[in-house]
Amino acid sequence: MTPPIKWGILSTGTIARKFAATLNQLSDCGELAAVASRNTDGANQFASEYIVPKAYGSYSDLARDPDIDVVYIATPHSLHYENAKLCLENGKHVLCEKSFTVNAVQAAELFELAREKNRFIMEAFWTKFLPAYQLLYKTLAEKTIGNITHFRAEYGFAPTGARYIRKFDPLLAGGALLDIGVYAIGVAAMLLGYKPKELYTSALIGEYGTDTFNSIMLTYENGPTAHLVTTIGSIIDPLAVIYGTKGHISLPNFTALTSFQVTIDNETPYNVDSPFLVNGFEYQIKETERCLLAGVRESTIMTHQNTIDVLALMDKARSSWGLSFPCEI
């Protein structure tokens, strides 16, 4: 019998907690074996809350633990590159939060290192693994709304206090684009393709030197267009719409899609539902473990090139705004 895959979690923030809670509910997946924080107290508190056997006060201690198979990285964007590199160099497989790195060059370097070390690595773009999107692909392939002509997505939230400052901190590669713009671009790429013909963009740069609002227009060789708006500081419910020659499909909460509404000209709209087993994170966990058990080093669902292509689009957008981060210099 194959022993269960042993997971480590790097960081103890909100998204790390969601991941831990999800993994602990999956009886058919591996086990959460270790957690690391920047200090021992934080790691111990997390370990106690989520019943984790080992707690480390440094990331390097977790990376060197010989019992850990794969590490989930949930640190800020600016740390993803060095954290993933640390884990790979210590022989660990990696599932790293989005945005995977700050730029496409960093991502390419990590993928090359993973190949050299024969380790699995994948961006934790959990949205792409959701069952509702598989049903959506089928609906689109059947030409239910005809040919796609346009895709629109918008999303915004308004943090307060210390969280507001942290979301915009350039030292953490903050701003709306890397935090939530990656969702809009990622879903547009899933539906229309990862290689648009042109990108047009504008942004508002806030008091901390990072983007508070961004607007991106994509055009594709075969005709479709996309308009993507993301912002931190204004509450905009996440909504996407796919327009076609015969109707449209609405994707409420497109980042965490569980249902969508199909409207065909002159017909009554109908819903297609696909609820989560837990909270949506379970599907990327299952894909990671499927690959590890099969000895596969790259997911065919979320490929390395997918990650590089999305980062390249974000690089191009930031370049046009004149926005770079200290960790890139």
XYZ file of C-alpha atoms in Angstrom:
329
model
C 0.000 0.000 0.000
C 1.341 3.434 -0.958
C 1.966 5.616 2.121
C -0.045 8.858 2.249
C 1.522 11.962 0.744
C 2.803 14.265 3.468
C 2.164 17.967 3.025
C 3.910 20.944 4.531
C 2.492 24.465 4.544
C 4.721 27.500 4.310
C 3.007 30.479 6.005
C 0.115 30.695 8.442
C -2.072 33.393 6.887
C -5.696 33.312 5.797
C -5.221 31.305 2.607
C -2.932 28.824 4.388
C -5.699 28.271 6.911
C -8.220 27.604 4.158
C -5.842 25.093 2.593
C -5.238 23.319 5.915
C -8.956 23.128 6.685
C -9.605 21.680 3.231
C -6.864 19.045 3.377
C -8.016 17.928 6.817
C -11.475 17.161 5.372
C -10.217 15.000 2.490
C -10.161 11.378 3.613
C -8.890 10.196 0.235
C -5.879 12.545 0.146
C -2.594 12.880 2.002
C -2.004 14.332 5.424
C -0.896 17.702 6.717
C 2.386 16.855 8.435
C 4.146 20.190 9.061
C 3.711 23.943 9.059
C 6.277 26.734 9.058
C 5.975 30.362 10.061
C 8.457 33.183 10.511
C 8.262 32.568 14.255
C 7.726 29.534 16.456
C 4.684 30.952 18.268
C 2.760 31.464 15.041
C 3.628 27.969 13.812
C 2.671 26.371 17.118
C -0.674 28.164 17.205
C -1.481 27.071 13.652
C -0.373 23.500 14.394
C -2.606 23.348 17.437
C -5.623 24.686 15.567
C -5.266 22.365 12.545
C -3.781 19.320 14.300
C -0.405 19.474 12.544
C 2.288 17.161 14.025
C 5.281 19.432 13.338
C 5.639 23.199 13.676
C 8.704 25.095 12.499
C 9.784 28.649 13.248
C 11.616 28.994 9.934
C 10.859 28.096 6.337
C 14.233 26.450 5.830
C 13.575 23.976 8.645
C 10.424 22.757 6.929
C 12.158 22.581 3.540
C 14.857 20.341 5.068
C 12.402 17.964 6.771
C 12.998 14.580 5.054
C 9.478 13.386 5.848
C 7.722 16.098 3.819
C 6.845 15.258 0.201
C 5.213 18.454 -1.069
C 5.009 22.027 0.171
C 2.123 24.439 -0.304
C 3.496 27.991 -0.451
C 1.105 30.684 0.772
C 3.476 33.579 1.429
C 3.181 37.034 -0.246
C 3.916 37.265 -3.984
C 7.336 38.811 -3.459
C 8.513 35.716 -1.565
C 7.184 33.004 -3.880
C 10.329 32.783 -5.992
C 12.776 32.385 -3.108
C 10.436 30.122 -1.123
C 9.773 27.793 -4.067
C 13.478 27.728 -4.913
C 14.291 26.784 -1.312
C 11.827 23.900 -1.408
C 12.961 22.612 -4.807
C 16.623 22.726 -3.815
C 15.745 20.590 -0.804
C 13.976 18.000 -2.934
C 10.385 19.018 -2.263
C 7.520 19.089 -4.726
C 5.753 22.465 -4.791
C 2.235 23.859 -5.071
C 2.643 27.648 -5.033
C -0.074 30.248 -4.677
C -0.889 32.708 -7.401
C 0.405 34.935 -8.618
C 3.038 32.215 -8.972
C 5.929 34.682 -9.033
C 6.295 38.415 -9.575
C 7.224 38.041 -13.244
C 7.578 35.507 -16.045
C 11.383 35.348 -15.819
C 11.215 34.153 -12.201
C 8.615 31.542 -13.136
C 10.715 30.185 -16.009
C 13.711 29.847 -13.683
C 11.669 27.856 -11.159
C 10.291 25.543 -13.834
C 13.791 24.887 -15.117
C 15.035 24.167 -11.591
C 12.118 21.772 -11.055
C 13.104 19.912 -14.217
C 16.726 19.692 -13.057
C 15.626 18.357 -9.667
C 12.918 16.092 -11.143
C 10.297 17.699 -8.904
C 6.644 18.547 -9.510
C 5.694 22.215 -9.373
C 2.401 23.948 -10.165
C 0.715 27.282 -9.663
C -2.225 27.010 -7.277
C -4.687 28.607 -9.681
C -7.532 26.740 -8.021
C -10.221 28.243 -10.252
C -9.030 26.239 -13.259
C -9.708 22.900 -11.545
C -13.347 23.575 -10.615
C -15.910 21.095 -12.039
C -18.238 23.925 -13.071
C -15.674 25.041 -15.639
C -15.606 21.554 -17.142
C -19.374 21.836 -17.648
C -18.899 25.320 -19.074
C -16.347 24.057 -21.614
C -18.885 21.434 -22.730
C -21.614 24.065 -23.087
C -19.330 26.273 -25.178
C -18.103 23.363 -27.317
C -21.713 22.525 -28.164
C -22.084 26.091 -29.504
C -25.033 26.682 -27.193
C -24.485 30.446 -27.437
C -22.940 30.258 -30.908
C -19.451 31.623 -31.454
C -17.858 33.617 -28.626
C -17.553 37.305 -29.468
C -16.622 38.938 -26.142
C -15.705 38.136 -22.546
C -16.126 40.566 -19.662
C -14.960 40.138 -16.066
C -14.889 42.466 -13.077
C -13.922 42.061 -9.444
C -13.102 44.368 -6.561
C -12.946 44.396 -2.782
C -12.221 46.999 -0.116
C -9.920 45.966 2.759
C -9.408 48.251 5.736
C -6.679 49.101 8.220
C -3.455 47.106 8.187
C -4.832 44.736 5.559
C -5.349 47.678 3.191
C -1.722 48.763 3.574
C -0.465 45.188 3.169
C -2.429 44.672 -0.051
C -0.688 47.650 -1.663
C 2.791 47.258 -0.190
C 5.332 47.286 -3.076
C 7.757 45.267 -0.936
C 5.160 42.460 -1.037
C 4.491 42.970 -4.773
C 1.114 44.404 -3.866
C -1.606 45.952 -5.984
C -4.778 44.761 -7.658
C -3.182 43.092 -10.686
C -1.127 40.377 -8.995
C -3.675 39.916 -6.214
C -6.926 39.528 -8.169
C -6.211 40.614 -11.742
C -4.640 37.194 -12.171
C -8.127 35.698 -11.781
C -9.629 37.800 -14.568
C -6.703 37.224 -16.927
C -6.501 33.548 -16.013
C -10.168 32.862 -16.733
C -10.050 34.879 -19.958
C -7.098 32.731 -21.020
C -8.965 29.545 -20.102
C -11.830 30.535 -22.372
C -10.211 32.476 -25.219
C -6.592 31.365 -25.181
C -3.271 32.266 -23.587
C -1.844 34.165 -26.568
C -3.953 37.244 -27.331
C -2.969 39.351 -30.342
C -2.969 42.671 -28.498
C -3.181 43.990 -24.950
C -4.389 47.509 -24.153
C -4.398 48.683 -20.563
C -4.597 51.553 -18.116
C -4.322 51.770 -14.355
C -4.613 54.078 -11.371
C -1.505 54.067 -9.186
C -2.207 54.733 -5.518
C -0.363 56.347 -2.630
C 1.874 53.299 -2.113
C 3.031 53.189 -5.727
C 1.022 50.130 -6.785
C -2.181 49.784 -8.798
C -5.505 50.376 -7.069
C -7.498 49.913 -10.287
C -6.678 48.384 -13.636
C -8.481 47.893 -16.926
C -7.223 45.454 -19.555
C -8.525 44.861 -23.051
C -7.423 41.775 -24.990
C -7.988 41.063 -28.666
C -7.572 37.678 -30.348
C -6.654 36.638 -33.887
C -9.941 34.807 -34.446
C -12.090 37.779 -33.463
C -13.108 37.652 -29.765
C -12.240 40.409 -27.332
C -12.047 40.603 -23.559
C -12.408 43.481 -21.110
C -11.140 42.881 -17.582
C -11.487 45.236 -14.609
C -10.060 44.576 -11.147
C -9.658 46.916 -8.210
C -8.785 47.008 -4.546
C -10.614 49.784 -2.746
C -14.061 49.406 -4.331
C -16.488 46.561 -3.771
C -17.414 44.989 -7.104
C -19.014 41.558 -6.947
C -17.011 39.080 -9.048
C -18.986 38.601 -12.245
C -18.014 37.454 -15.720
C -20.113 37.210 -18.870
C -19.371 35.297 -22.066
C -21.147 36.819 -25.077
C -21.883 34.821 -28.201
C -23.679 35.116 -31.513
C -26.765 33.336 -30.129
C -26.825 34.378 -26.461
C -24.663 34.792 -23.372
C -23.532 32.963 -20.245
C -23.268 34.682 -16.860
C -20.634 33.457 -14.392
C -21.442 34.800 -10.921
C -18.477 34.640 -8.569
C -16.330 33.459 -11.493
C -13.275 32.992 -9.281
C -15.117 30.320 -7.278
C -17.643 29.145 -9.853
C -20.323 26.686 -8.727
C -23.049 27.562 -11.235
C -23.647 29.588 -14.373
C -26.694 30.879 -16.212
C -27.230 30.305 -19.924
C -29.395 32.771 -21.856
C -30.203 31.958 -25.471
C -32.048 34.500 -27.625
C -35.847 34.274 -27.165
C -35.583 31.379 -24.698
C -35.960 31.142 -20.919
C -32.573 31.275 -19.129
C -31.461 28.157 -17.272
C -28.824 27.380 -14.664
C -26.100 24.735 -14.670
C -24.996 23.820 -11.140
C -21.873 22.068 -9.865
C -21.378 22.576 -6.098
C -18.061 22.011 -4.341
C -17.300 18.901 -2.320
C -15.670 21.117 0.331
C -14.797 24.688 -0.634
C -13.140 24.454 -4.059
C -9.535 24.065 -2.904
C -9.895 20.292 -2.903
C -9.572 19.975 -6.681
C -6.076 21.458 -6.943
C -5.005 19.251 -4.020
C -6.360 16.169 -5.793
C -4.634 17.142 -9.048
C -1.311 17.625 -7.262
C -1.579 14.233 -5.587
C -2.680 12.566 -8.835
C 0.459 13.840 -10.520
C 2.736 12.829 -7.637
C 1.337 9.300 -7.431
C 1.680 8.896 -11.200
C 5.233 10.219 -11.193
C 4.182 13.176 -13.361
C 6.139 16.419 -12.936
C 3.759 18.835 -14.686
C -0.018 19.040 -14.658
C -1.734 18.897 -18.023
C -4.528 21.066 -16.599
C -2.394 23.925 -15.242
C 0.769 23.747 -17.313
C 4.014 25.620 -16.767
C 3.425 27.493 -20.022
C -0.033 28.583 -18.842
C 1.577 30.224 -15.823
C 4.316 31.886 -17.874
C 1.826 33.210 -20.430
C -0.399 34.847 -17.801
C 2.605 36.358 -16.027
C 3.907 37.674 -19.355
C 0.602 39.488 -19.897
C 0.816 41.001 -16.418
C 4.440 41.966 -17.063
C 3.361 43.756 -20.234
C 0.577 45.581 -18.413
C 2.842 46.714 -15.568
C 5.515 47.812 -18.025
C 3.041 50.108 -19.741
C 2.127 51.609 -16.346
C 5.756 52.035 -15.329
C 5.214 49.768 -12.318
C 7.989 47.536 -11.017
C 8.645 46.037 -7.591
C 11.771 46.291 -5.412
C 12.263 42.501 -5.596
C 12.695 42.789 -9.382
C 15.569 45.276 -9.199
